[in-house]
mmCIF file of N, CA and C and ligand atoms in Angstrom:
data_model
loop_
_atom_site.group_PDB
_atom_site.id
_atom_site.type_symbol
_atom_site.label_atom_id
_atom_site.label_comp_id
_atom_site.label_asym_id
_atom_site.label_seq_id
_atom_site.Cartn_x
_atom_site.Cartn_y
_atom_site.Cartn_z
ATOM 1 N N MET A 1262 142.830 -34.724 157.898
ATOM 2 C CA MET A 1262 142.320 -35.931 156.768
ATOM 3 C C MET A 1262 142.504 -35.284 155.359
ATOM 4 N N LYS A 1263 143.261 -35.973 154.664
ATOM 5 C CA LYS A 1263 143.267 -35.460 153.238
ATOM 6 C C LYS A 1263 142.851 -36.615 152.257
ATOM 7 N N TYR A 1264 141.831 -36.165 151.489
ATOM 8 C CA TYR A 1264 141.305 -37.055 150.521
ATOM 9 C C TYR A 1264 141.691 -36.665 148.963
ATOM 10 N N SER A 1265 141.993 -37.705 148.163
ATOM 11 C CA SER A 1265 142.247 -37.262 146.823
ATOM 12 C C SER A 1265 141.677 -38.056 145.884
ATOM 13 N N PHE A 1266 141.787 -37.855 144.658
ATOM 14 C CA PHE A 1266 141.181 -38.601 143.530
ATOM 15 C C PHE A 1266 141.520 -40.106 143.670
ATOM 16 N N PRO A 1267 140.942 -40.986 143.477
ATOM 17 C CA PRO A 1267 139.408 -41.003 143.298
ATOM 18 C C PRO A 1267 138.722 -41.188 144.562
ATOM 19 N N GLN A 1268 139.423 -41.318 145.669
ATOM 20 C CA GLN A 1268 138.724 -41.544 147.024
ATOM 21 C C GLN A 1268 137.581 -40.590 147.436
ATOM 22 N N LEU A 1269 137.878 -39.473 146.859
ATOM 23 C CA LEU A 1269 136.682 -38.376 147.129
ATOM 24 C C LEU A 1269 135.412 -38.951 146.400
ATOM 25 N N ASN A 1270 135.553 -39.397 145.324
ATOM 26 C CA ASN A 1270 134.384 -40.030 144.588
ATOM 27 C C ASN A 1270 133.685 -41.052 145.325
ATOM 28 N N LEU A 1271 134.524 -41.887 146.116
ATOM 29 C CA LEU A 1271 134.158 -43.081 146.713
ATOM 30 C C LEU A 1271 133.202 -42.540 148.041
ATOM 31 N N ILE A 1272 133.804 -41.521 148.698
ATOM 32 C CA ILE A 1272 133.109 -40.738 149.797
ATOM 33 C C ILE A 1272 131.905 -40.210 149.255
ATOM 34 N N MET A 1273 132.002 -39.423 148.349
ATOM 35 C CA MET A 1273 130.764 -38.947 147.606
ATOM 36 C C MET A 1273 129.658 -39.804 147.338
ATOM 37 N N ALA A 1274 130.017 -41.099 146.762
ATOM 38 C CA ALA A 1274 129.167 -42.108 146.523
ATOM 39 C C ALA A 1274 128.408 -42.622 147.693
ATOM 40 N N TRP A 1275 129.114 -42.865 148.663
ATOM 41 C CA TRP A 1275 128.179 -43.417 149.986
ATOM 42 C C TRP A 1275 127.522 -42.309 150.672
ATOM 43 N N LEU A 1276 128.012 -41.203 150.825
ATOM 44 C CA LEU A 1276 127.378 -39.961 151.289
ATOM 45 C C LEU A 1276 125.988 -39.575 150.765
ATOM 46 N N TRP A 1277 126.149 -39.801 149.220
ATOM 47 C CA TRP A 1277 124.875 -39.640 148.474
ATOM 48 C C TRP A 1277 123.878 -40.568 148.525
ATOM 49 N N ILE A 1278 124.365 -41.832 148.643
ATOM 50 C CA ILE A 1278 123.383 -42.944 148.930
ATOM 51 C C ILE A 1278 122.662 -42.753 150.307
ATOM 52 N N VAL A 1279 123.442 -42.562 151.255
ATOM 53 C CA VAL A 1279 122.882 -42.178 152.591
ATOM 54 C C VAL A 1279 121.990 -40.914 152.564
ATOM 55 N N LEU A 1280 122.272 -39.816 151.896
ATOM 56 C CA LEU A 1280 121.372 -38.823 151.728
ATOM 57 C C LEU A 1280 119.982 -39.307 150.967
ATOM 58 N N GLY A 1281 120.224 -40.103 149.943
ATOM 59 C CA GLY A 1281 118.930 -40.709 149.347
ATOM 60 C C GLY A 1281 118.125 -41.408 150.196
ATOM 61 N N PHE A 1282 118.657 -42.050 151.215
ATOM 62 C CA PHE A 1282 117.846 -42.781 152.072
ATOM 63 C C PHE A 1282 117.090 -41.761 153.086
ATOM 64 N N ALA A 1283 117.958 -40.732 153.422
ATOM 65 C CA ALA A 1283 117.304 -39.729 154.308
ATOM 66 C C ALA A 1283 116.326 -38.913 153.568
ATOM 67 N N SER A 1284 116.578 -38.608 152.372
ATOM 68 C CA SER A 1284 115.461 -37.686 151.485
ATOM 69 C C SER A 1284 114.263 -38.726 151.388
ATOM 70 N N GLY A 1285 114.407 -39.869 151.114
ATOM 71 C CA GLY A 1285 113.403 -40.837 150.987
ATOM 72 C C GLY A 1285 112.520 -41.059 152.388
ATOM 73 N N PHE A 1286 113.212 -40.807 153.629
ATOM 74 C CA PHE A 1286 112.581 -40.956 154.781
ATOM 75 C C PHE A 1286 111.782 -39.526 154.941
ATOM 76 N N LEU A 1287 112.264 -38.575 154.493
ATOM 77 C CA LEU A 1287 111.481 -37.183 154.525
ATOM 78 C C LEU A 1287 110.273 -37.146 153.665
ATOM 79 N N LEU A 1288 110.480 -37.837 152.518
ATOM 80 C CA LEU A 1288 109.354 -37.780 151.475
ATOM 81 C C LEU A 1288 108.377 -38.886 152.189
ATOM 82 N N GLY A 1289 108.761 -39.838 152.842
ATOM 83 C CA GLY A 1289 107.862 -41.012 153.381
ATOM 84 C C GLY A 1289 107.097 -40.445 154.638
ATOM 85 N N LEU A 1290 107.448 -39.405 155.110
ATOM 86 C CA LEU A 1290 106.735 -38.752 156.252
ATOM 87 C C LEU A 1290 105.524 -38.072 155.816
ATOM 88 N N ASN A 1291 105.446 -37.698 154.422
ATOM 89 C CA ASN A 1291 104.263 -36.769 153.935
ATOM 90 C C ASN A 1291 103.586 -37.461 152.752
ATOM 91 N N PHE A 1292 104.231 -38.571 152.187
ATOM 92 C CA PHE A 1292 103.602 -39.117 150.896
ATOM 93 C C PHE A 1292 102.194 -39.706 150.854
ATOM 94 N N HIS A 1293 101.568 -39.935 152.229
ATOM 95 C CA HIS A 1293 100.218 -40.399 152.361
ATOM 96 C C HIS A 1293 99.321 -39.138 152.243
ATOM 97 N N ARG A 1294 99.767 -38.144 152.177
ATOM 98 C CA ARG A 1294 98.825 -37.019 152.117
ATOM 99 C C ARG A 1294 98.559 -36.724 150.609
ATOM 100 N N GLU A 1295 97.298 -36.793 150.114
ATOM 101 C CA GLU A 1295 97.026 -36.723 148.797
ATOM 102 C C GLU A 1295 97.544 -35.523 148.182
ATOM 103 N N ASN A 1296 97.328 -34.348 148.867
ATOM 104 C CA ASN A 1296 97.674 -33.064 148.189
ATOM 105 C C ASN A 1296 98.889 -32.603 148.652
ATOM 106 N N TRP A 1297 99.763 -33.266 149.244
ATOM 107 C CA TRP A 1297 101.177 -32.683 149.626
ATOM 108 C C TRP A 1297 101.844 -32.187 148.498
ATOM 109 N N LEU A 1298 102.488 -31.050 148.595
ATOM 110 C CA LEU A 1298 103.251 -30.186 147.540
ATOM 111 C C LEU A 1298 102.323 -29.985 146.319
ATOM 112 N N GLY A 1299 100.961 -30.272 146.361
ATOM 113 C CA GLY A 1299 100.191 -29.808 145.238
ATOM 114 C C GLY A 1299 99.793 -31.239 144.572
ATOM 115 N N GLY A 1300 99.962 -32.520 145.306
ATOM 116 C CA GLY A 1300 99.549 -33.594 144.706
ATOM 117 C C GLY A 1300 100.760 -34.578 144.065
ATOM 118 N N TYR A 1301 100.465 -35.752 143.761
ATOM 119 C CA TYR A 1301 101.713 -36.667 143.238
ATOM 120 C C TYR A 1301 102.192 -36.232 141.846
ATOM 121 N N ALA A 1302 101.327 -35.601 141.114
ATOM 122 C CA ALA A 1302 101.886 -35.298 139.805
ATOM 123 C C ALA A 1302 102.319 -33.764 139.626
ATOM 124 N N SER A 1303 102.273 -32.967 140.805
ATOM 125 C CA SER A 1303 102.550 -31.605 140.714
ATOM 126 C C SER A 1303 104.029 -31.374 140.458
ATOM 127 N N PHE A 1304 104.351 -30.231 139.765
ATOM 128 C CA PHE A 1304 105.816 -29.866 139.514
ATOM 129 C C PHE A 1304 106.653 -30.044 140.635
ATOM 130 N N LYS A 1305 106.102 -29.410 141.777
ATOM 131 C CA LYS A 1305 106.906 -29.375 142.931
ATOM 132 C C LYS A 1305 107.303 -30.761 143.569
ATOM 133 N N ARG A 1306 106.181 -31.646 143.568
ATOM 134 C CA ARG A 1306 106.499 -32.971 144.080
ATOM 135 C C ARG A 1306 107.250 -33.850 143.142
ATOM 136 N N ARG A 1307 107.052 -33.598 141.960
ATOM 137 C CA ARG A 1307 108.039 -34.439 140.861
ATOM 138 C C ARG A 1307 109.422 -34.059 141.112
ATOM 139 N N LEU A 1308 109.768 -32.658 141.250
ATOM 140 C CA LEU A 1308 111.159 -32.354 141.522
ATOM 141 C C LEU A 1308 111.718 -32.737 142.895
ATOM 142 N N TYR A 1309 110.893 -32.789 143.869
ATOM 143 C CA TYR A 1309 111.227 -33.481 144.965
ATOM 144 C C TYR A 1309 111.769 -34.994 144.806
ATOM 145 N N ARG A 1310 110.784 -35.741 143.960
ATOM 146 C CA ARG A 1310 111.096 -37.113 143.794
ATOM 147 C C ARG A 1310 112.507 -37.155 142.952
ATOM 148 N N LEU A 1311 112.524 -36.134 142.064
ATOM 149 C CA LEU A 1311 113.791 -36.253 141.159
ATOM 150 C C LEU A 1311 115.178 -36.065 141.963
ATOM 151 N N GLY A 1312 114.824 -35.125 143.039
ATOM 152 C CA GLY A 1312 116.013 -34.920 143.940
ATOM 153 C C GLY A 1312 116.491 -36.096 144.670
ATOM 154 N N HIS A 1313 115.478 -36.799 145.134
ATOM 155 C CA HIS A 1313 115.709 -37.933 145.933
ATOM 156 C C HIS A 1313 116.239 -39.183 145.147
ATOM 157 N N ILE A 1314 115.871 -39.387 144.003
ATOM 158 C CA ILE A 1314 116.345 -40.291 143.091
ATOM 159 C C ILE A 1314 117.870 -39.990 142.575
ATOM 160 N N SER A 1315 118.005 -38.612 142.385
ATOM 161 C CA SER A 1315 119.290 -38.261 141.912
ATOM 162 C C SER A 1315 120.485 -38.442 142.884
ATOM 163 N N PHE A 1316 120.235 -38.639 144.075
ATOM 164 C CA PHE A 1316 121.038 -38.884 145.169
ATOM 165 C C PHE A 1316 121.646 -40.336 144.723
ATOM 166 N N PHE A 1317 120.635 -41.285 144.554
ATOM 167 C CA PHE A 1317 121.146 -42.592 144.248
ATOM 168 C C PHE A 1317 121.850 -42.821 142.961
ATOM 169 N N GLY A 1318 121.242 -42.077 141.965
ATOM 170 C CA GLY A 1318 121.945 -42.227 140.662
ATOM 171 C C GLY A 1318 123.165 -41.594 140.565
ATOM 172 N N LEU A 1319 123.528 -40.611 141.071
ATOM 173 C CA LEU A 1319 124.745 -39.797 140.937
ATOM 174 C C LEU A 1319 125.800 -40.327 141.953
ATOM 175 N N GLY A 1320 125.176 -40.954 143.141
ATOM 176 C CA GLY A 1320 126.185 -41.628 144.130
ATOM 177 C C GLY A 1320 126.657 -42.820 143.418
ATOM 178 N N THR A 1321 125.935 -43.484 142.487
ATOM 179 C CA THR A 1321 126.248 -44.707 141.651
ATOM 180 C C THR A 1321 127.178 -44.192 140.523
ATOM 181 N N VAL A 1322 127.046 -43.087 140.012
ATOM 182 C CA VAL A 1322 128.036 -42.751 138.919
ATOM 183 C C VAL A 1322 129.368 -42.514 139.509
ATOM 184 N N ASN A 1323 129.433 -41.861 141.020
ATOM 185 C CA ASN A 1323 130.630 -41.641 141.546
ATOM 186 C C ASN A 1323 131.436 -42.913 141.883
ATOM 187 N N LEU A 1324 130.455 -43.829 142.365
ATOM 188 C CA LEU A 1324 130.941 -45.209 142.854
ATOM 189 C C LEU A 1324 131.529 -45.835 141.512
ATOM 190 N N LEU A 1325 130.975 -45.940 140.379
ATOM 191 C CA LEU A 1325 131.398 -46.464 139.178
ATOM 192 C C LEU A 1325 132.792 -45.776 138.664
ATOM 193 N N LEU A 1326 132.922 -44.536 138.836
ATOM 194 C CA LEU A 1326 134.145 -43.827 138.512
ATOM 195 C C LEU A 1326 135.161 -44.386 139.342
ATOM 196 N N PHE A 1327 135.058 -44.606 140.659
ATOM 197 C CA PHE A 1327 136.065 -45.072 141.606
ATOM 198 C C PHE A 1327 136.362 -46.558 141.216
ATOM 199 N N LEU A 1328 135.550 -47.333 140.818
ATOM 200 C CA LEU A 1328 135.641 -48.797 140.602
ATOM 201 C C LEU A 1328 136.549 -48.827 139.252
ATOM 202 N N THR A 1329 135.864 -48.091 138.244
ATOM 203 C CA THR A 1329 136.644 -48.020 136.985
ATOM 204 C C THR A 1329 138.203 -47.594 137.148
ATOM 205 N N VAL A 1330 138.483 -46.647 137.883
ATOM 206 C CA VAL A 1330 139.765 -45.982 137.855
ATOM 207 C C VAL A 1330 140.640 -46.928 138.598
ATOM 208 N N ARG A 1331 140.153 -47.618 139.681
ATOM 209 C CA ARG A 1331 140.954 -48.530 140.413
ATOM 210 C C ARG A 1331 141.159 -49.825 139.731
ATOM 211 N N THR A 1332 139.995 -50.342 139.089
ATOM 212 C CA THR A 1332 140.142 -51.564 138.493
ATOM 213 C C THR A 1332 141.088 -51.554 137.141
ATOM 214 N N PHE A 1333 140.948 -50.441 136.388
ATOM 215 C CA PHE A 1333 141.607 -50.658 135.234
ATOM 216 C C PHE A 1333 142.889 -49.507 135.164
ATOM 217 N N ALA A 1334 143.321 -49.105 136.516
ATOM 218 C CA ALA A 1334 144.387 -48.209 136.607
ATOM 219 C C ALA A 1334 144.407 -46.980 135.585
ATOM 220 N N VAL A 1335 143.111 -46.390 135.414
ATOM 221 C CA VAL A 1335 143.010 -45.143 134.662
ATOM 222 C C VAL A 1335 143.523 -43.872 135.407
ATOM 223 N N VAL A 1336 144.688 -43.274 135.054
ATOM 224 C CA VAL A 1336 145.286 -42.304 135.783
ATOM 225 C C VAL A 1336 145.606 -40.987 135.002
ATOM 226 N N GLY A 1337 145.029 -41.035 133.632
ATOM 227 C CA GLY A 1337 145.317 -39.833 132.977
ATOM 228 C C GLY A 1337 144.686 -38.612 133.420
ATOM 229 N N PRO A 1338 144.845 -37.507 132.865
ATOM 230 C CA PRO A 1338 144.214 -36.107 133.197
ATOM 231 C C PRO A 1338 142.736 -36.072 133.049
ATOM 232 N N GLY A 1339 142.236 -36.795 131.920
ATOM 233 C CA GLY A 1339 140.775 -36.845 131.631
ATOM 234 C C GLY A 1339 140.035 -37.634 132.745
ATOM 235 N N ALA A 1340 140.726 -38.552 133.528
ATOM 236 C CA ALA A 1340 139.852 -39.200 134.521
ATOM 237 C C ALA A 1340 139.779 -38.174 135.710
ATOM 238 N N GLN A 1341 140.981 -37.326 135.911
ATOM 239 C CA GLN A 1341 140.803 -36.373 137.261
ATOM 240 C C GLN A 1341 139.776 -35.243 136.849
ATOM 241 N N VAL A 1342 139.728 -35.004 135.622
ATOM 242 C CA VAL A 1342 138.603 -33.990 135.207
ATOM 243 C C VAL A 1342 137.182 -34.588 135.409
ATOM 244 N N ALA A 1343 137.048 -35.918 135.035
ATOM 245 C CA ALA A 1343 135.916 -36.526 135.180
ATOM 246 C C ALA A 1343 135.477 -36.545 136.656
ATOM 247 N N SER A 1344 136.478 -36.933 137.536
ATOM 248 C CA SER A 1344 136.328 -37.062 138.865
ATOM 249 C C SER A 1344 135.508 -35.832 139.374
ATOM 250 N N TRP A 1345 136.262 -34.664 139.227
ATOM 251 C CA TRP A 1345 135.742 -33.331 139.639
ATOM 252 C C TRP A 1345 134.363 -33.105 139.108
ATOM 253 N N ALA A 1346 134.164 -33.490 137.759
ATOM 254 C CA ALA A 1346 132.804 -33.281 136.985
ATOM 255 C C ALA A 1346 131.852 -33.996 137.533
ATOM 256 N N PHE A 1347 132.029 -35.282 137.840
ATOM 257 C CA PHE A 1347 131.018 -36.165 138.596
ATOM 258 C C PHE A 1347 130.721 -35.623 140.021
ATOM 259 N N ILE A 1348 131.700 -34.930 140.772
ATOM 260 C CA ILE A 1348 131.345 -34.372 142.106
ATOM 261 C C ILE A 1348 130.501 -33.146 141.983
ATOM 262 N N VAL A 1349 130.852 -32.331 141.089
ATOM 263 C CA VAL A 1349 129.982 -31.201 140.718
ATOM 264 C C VAL A 1349 128.711 -31.413 140.377
ATOM 265 N N GLY A 1350 128.517 -32.487 139.214
ATOM 266 C CA GLY A 1350 127.080 -32.815 138.990
ATOM 267 C C GLY A 1350 126.375 -33.298 140.104
ATOM 268 N N ALA A 1351 127.164 -34.266 140.923
ATOM 269 C CA ALA A 1351 126.290 -34.860 142.001
ATOM 270 C C ALA A 1351 125.830 -33.862 143.059
ATOM 271 N N ILE A 1352 126.733 -32.746 143.354
ATOM 272 C CA ILE A 1352 126.084 -31.918 144.163
ATOM 273 C C ILE A 1352 125.029 -30.862 143.726
ATOM 274 N N THR A 1353 125.293 -30.597 142.380
ATOM 275 C CA THR A 1353 124.447 -29.284 141.890
ATOM 276 C C THR A 1353 123.153 -29.950 141.409
ATOM 277 N N MET A 1354 122.810 -31.176 141.164
ATOM 278 C CA MET A 1354 121.733 -31.717 140.450
ATOM 279 C C MET A 1354 120.620 -31.714 141.600
ATOM 280 N N PRO A 1355 120.704 -32.249 142.897
ATOM 281 C CA PRO A 1355 119.729 -32.403 143.817
ATOM 282 C C PRO A 1355 119.484 -30.882 144.270
ATOM 283 N N VAL A 1356 120.617 -30.013 144.241
ATOM 284 C CA VAL A 1356 120.374 -28.640 144.790
ATOM 285 C C VAL A 1356 119.232 -27.922 143.743
ATOM 286 N N CYS A 1357 119.683 -28.018 142.264
ATOM 287 C CA CYS A 1357 118.638 -27.556 141.382
ATOM 288 C C CYS A 1357 117.196 -28.104 141.504
ATOM 289 N N CYS A 1358 117.204 -29.390 141.752
ATOM 290 C CA CYS A 1358 115.871 -29.907 142.040
ATOM 291 C C CYS A 1358 114.903 -29.341 142.961
ATOM 292 N N PHE A 1359 115.576 -29.171 144.256
ATOM 293 C CA PHE A 1359 114.814 -28.650 145.391
ATOM 294 C C PHE A 1359 114.688 -27.063 145.032
ATOM 295 N N VAL A 1360 115.590 -26.467 144.559
ATOM 296 C CA VAL A 1360 115.396 -24.778 144.474
ATOM 297 C C VAL A 1360 114.587 -24.711 143.447
ATOM 298 N N THR A 1361 114.570 -25.491 142.200
ATOM 299 C CA THR A 1361 113.637 -25.318 141.194
ATOM 300 C C THR A 1361 112.139 -25.729 141.459
ATOM 301 N N ALA A 1362 112.012 -26.543 142.448
ATOM 302 C CA ALA A 1362 110.782 -27.042 142.958
ATOM 303 C C ALA A 1362 110.068 -25.691 143.514
ATOM 304 N N HIS A 1363 110.674 -24.892 144.295
ATOM 305 C CA HIS A 1363 110.164 -23.574 144.747
ATOM 306 C C HIS A 1363 110.358 -22.527 143.893
ATOM 307 N N CYS A 1364 111.205 -22.471 142.866
ATOM 308 C CA CYS A 1364 111.407 -21.330 142.259
ATOM 309 C C CYS A 1364 111.520 -21.618 140.650
ATOM 310 N N PRO A 1365 110.709 -21.977 140.036
ATOM 311 C CA PRO A 1365 110.667 -22.718 138.563
ATOM 312 C C PRO A 1365 111.529 -21.691 137.707
ATOM 313 N N LYS A 1366 111.708 -20.630 137.726
ATOM 314 C CA LYS A 1366 112.705 -19.874 136.971
ATOM 315 C C LYS A 1366 114.218 -20.300 137.254
ATOM 316 N N ALA A 1367 114.394 -20.880 138.316
ATOM 317 C CA ALA A 1367 115.879 -21.499 138.558
ATOM 318 C C ALA A 1367 116.277 -22.662 137.643
ATOM 319 N N ARG A 1368 115.226 -23.028 136.794
ATOM 320 C CA ARG A 1368 115.456 -24.304 135.900
ATOM 321 C C ARG A 1368 116.639 -24.210 135.059
ATOM 322 N N THR A 1369 117.022 -22.932 134.707
ATOM 323 C CA THR A 1369 118.093 -22.693 133.694
ATOM 324 C C THR A 1369 119.399 -23.322 134.372
ATOM 325 N N PHE A 1370 119.400 -23.391 135.793
ATOM 326 C CA PHE A 1370 120.779 -23.711 136.388
ATOM 327 C C PHE A 1370 120.890 -25.205 136.370
ATOM 328 N N PHE A 1371 119.954 -26.053 135.797
ATOM 329 C CA PHE A 1371 120.073 -27.380 135.536
ATOM 330 C C PHE A 1371 121.359 -27.644 134.466
ATOM 331 N N ALA A 1372 121.466 -26.718 133.738
ATOM 332 C CA ALA A 1372 122.587 -26.663 132.822
ATOM 333 C C ALA A 1372 123.953 -26.984 133.478
ATOM 334 N N VAL A 1373 124.238 -26.662 134.660
ATOM 335 C CA VAL A 1373 125.421 -26.912 135.522
ATOM 336 C C VAL A 1373 125.614 -28.195 135.647
ATOM 337 N N PRO A 1374 124.689 -29.101 136.335
ATOM 338 C CA PRO A 1374 124.811 -30.535 136.456
ATOM 339 C C PRO A 1374 124.883 -31.232 135.091
ATOM 340 N N VAL A 1375 123.902 -30.837 134.234
ATOM 341 C CA VAL A 1375 123.903 -31.512 132.817
ATOM 342 C C VAL A 1375 125.233 -31.447 132.083
ATOM 343 N N VAL A 1376 125.808 -30.261 132.000
ATOM 344 C CA VAL A 1376 126.993 -29.987 131.291
ATOM 345 C C VAL A 1376 128.093 -30.722 131.963
ATOM 346 N N SER A 1377 128.047 -30.511 133.288
ATOM 347 C CA SER A 1377 129.293 -31.243 134.129
ATOM 348 C C SER A 1377 129.233 -32.713 133.923
ATOM 349 N N LEU A 1378 128.146 -33.310 133.811
ATOM 350 C CA LEU A 1378 128.026 -34.709 133.899
ATOM 351 C C LEU A 1378 128.251 -35.237 132.486
ATOM 352 N N ILE A 1379 127.883 -34.470 131.417
ATOM 353 C CA ILE A 1379 128.066 -35.054 130.181
ATOM 354 C C ILE A 1379 129.642 -34.863 129.947
ATOM 355 N N LEU A 1380 130.208 -33.760 130.423
ATOM 356 C CA LEU A 1380 131.694 -33.565 130.111
ATOM 357 C C LEU A 1380 132.443 -34.783 130.956
ATOM 358 N N GLY A 1381 132.046 -34.978 132.103
ATOM 359 C CA GLY A 1381 132.788 -35.932 132.848
ATOM 360 C C GLY A 1381 132.676 -37.524 132.194
ATOM 361 N N GLY A 1382 131.506 -37.572 131.754
ATOM 362 C CA GLY A 1382 131.438 -38.925 131.111
ATOM 363 C C GLY A 1382 132.163 -39.011 129.725
ATOM 364 N N CYS A 1383 132.320 -37.918 128.945
ATOM 365 C CA CYS A 1383 133.011 -37.951 127.809
ATOM 366 C C CYS A 1383 134.705 -38.104 128.102
ATOM 367 N N PHE A 1384 135.033 -37.322 129.232
ATOM 368 C CA PHE A 1384 136.422 -37.371 129.588
ATOM 369 C C PHE A 1384 136.916 -38.665 130.043
ATOM 370 N N LEU A 1385 136.031 -39.344 130.804
ATOM 371 C CA LEU A 1385 136.354 -40.735 131.318
ATOM 372 C C LEU A 1385 136.350 -41.785 130.073
ATOM 373 N N LEU A 1386 135.363 -41.738 129.102
ATOM 374 C CA LEU A 1386 135.208 -42.472 127.906
ATOM 375 C C LEU A 1386 136.557 -42.509 127.215
ATOM 376 N N TRP A 1387 137.047 -41.142 127.098
ATOM 377 C CA TRP A 1387 138.205 -40.829 126.268
ATOM 378 C C TRP A 1387 139.444 -41.675 127.062
ATOM 379 N N GLU A 1388 139.399 -41.610 128.202
ATOM 380 C CA GLU A 1388 140.719 -42.163 129.044
ATOM 381 C C GLU A 1388 140.433 -43.663 128.754
ATOM 382 N N ILE A 1389 139.309 -44.292 128.846
ATOM 383 C CA ILE A 1389 138.959 -45.678 128.759
ATOM 384 C C ILE A 1389 139.603 -46.357 127.381
ATOM 385 N N ILE A 1390 139.147 -45.205 126.192
ATOM 386 C CA ILE A 1390 139.413 -45.802 124.968
ATOM 387 C C ILE A 1390 140.892 -45.877 124.740
ATOM 388 N N LYS A 1391 141.681 -44.884 125.254
ATOM 389 C CA LYS A 1391 143.128 -44.901 125.283
ATOM 390 C C LYS A 1391 143.797 -45.985 125.804
ATOM 391 N N LEU A 1392 143.046 -46.899 126.755
ATOM 392 C CA LEU A 1392 143.953 -47.936 127.464
ATOM 393 C C LEU A 1392 144.475 -48.872 126.527
HETATM 394 C C1 HEM B 645 115.600 -45.554 152.753
HETATM 395 C C2 HEM B 645 115.188 -45.857 151.710
HETATM 396 C C3 HEM B 645 114.007 -45.187 150.747
HETATM 397 C C4 HEM B 645 112.937 -44.519 151.274
HETATM 398 C C5 HEM B 645 112.379 -44.269 152.784
HETATM 399 C C6 HEM B 645 112.346 -44.033 150.067
HETATM 400 C C7 HEM B 645 111.124 -43.225 149.991
HETATM 401 C C8 HEM B 645 110.547 -42.832 148.896
HETATM 402 C C9 HEM B 645 109.042 -42.240 148.791
HETATM 403 C C10 HEM B 645 108.196 -41.923 150.289
HETATM 404 C C11 HEM B 645 108.790 -42.070 147.567
HETATM 405 C C12 HEM B 645 107.357 -41.399 147.124
HETATM 406 C C13 HEM B 645 107.519 -39.977 146.895
HETATM 407 C C14 HEM B 645 106.372 -39.318 146.600
HETATM 408 O O1 HEM B 645 105.134 -39.719 147.011
HETATM 409 O O2 HEM B 645 106.416 -38.118 145.854
HETATM 410 C C15 HEM B 645 109.782 -42.693 146.809
HETATM 411 C C16 HEM B 645 109.882 -42.485 145.391
HETATM 412 C C17 HEM B 645 110.754 -43.113 144.537
HETATM 413 N N1 HEM B 645 112.040 -43.534 145.164
HETATM 414 FE FE1 HEM B 645 112.591 -43.858 147.125
HETATM 415 N N2 HEM B 645 112.948 -44.364 148.930
HETATM 416 C C18 HEM B 645 114.209 -45.248 149.280
HETATM 417 C C19 HEM B 645 114.969 -45.762 148.635
HETATM 418 C C20 HEM B 645 115.037 -45.738 147.254
HETATM 419 C C21 HEM B 645 115.995 -46.398 146.226
HETATM 420 C C22 HEM B 645 117.235 -47.200 147.058
HETATM 421 C C23 HEM B 645 115.645 -46.091 145.091
HETATM 422 C C24 HEM B 645 116.456 -46.546 143.844
HETATM 423 C C25 HEM B 645 117.801 -46.766 143.691
HETATM 424 C C26 HEM B 645 114.554 -45.227 145.120
HETATM 425 C C27 HEM B 645 113.782 -44.629 144.048
HETATM 426 C C28 HEM B 645 112.661 -44.010 144.008
HETATM 427 C C29 HEM B 645 112.070 -43.804 142.742
HETATM 428 C C30 HEM B 645 112.219 -44.141 141.231
HETATM 429 C C31 HEM B 645 110.833 -43.159 143.180
HETATM 430 C C32 HEM B 645 109.674 -42.671 142.206
HETATM 431 C C33 HEM B 645 108.690 -43.593 141.981
HETATM 432 C C34 HEM B 645 107.609 -43.126 141.382
HETATM 433 O O3 HEM B 645 107.173 -42.062 141.120
HETATM 434 O O4 HEM B 645 106.669 -44.063 140.817
HETATM 435 N N3 HEM B 645 114.116 -45.078 146.349
HETATM 436 N N4 HEM B 645 110.854 -43.064 147.487
#
């Protein structure tokens, strides 16, 4: 099986939405426990929630890239860079959330998804403006 741009983003989108459901299921097994992971407002619990939500948010970003590219025939090099940047951002964001929940010093690694997603957004915007 060989997947290419932008089909990889479509696969990523639905895989991440499914992982969002699965992570919600795991949170749901414990969320009734008042002090689970230090309580609802604890740093650890907030990062777990952020990881859960990021699956949906970044799955949707990848779906939007797929739909934009296919609907408006965006084929320039910027769109390919954006495609990879959104994949890197989608993978590294929940990883950073779950790792930082247990190792707060790892928060600097959030720079990877943040920079990647900003760059991806800018490259795609640039291609769209050129249309
Ligand atoms: C199978 C589906 C889902 C399950 C089982 C699920 C489960 C959960 C659970 C148990 C929590 C609470 C976590 C905690 O107590 O710390 C939560 C929080 C949250 N979920 Fe989901 N979820 C699902 C789908 C979704 C979807 C589709 C979205 C949005 C696109 C979403 C967005 C959120 C948000 C924003 C929070 C934080 C709410 C807050 O802090 O007030 N979830 N989810």
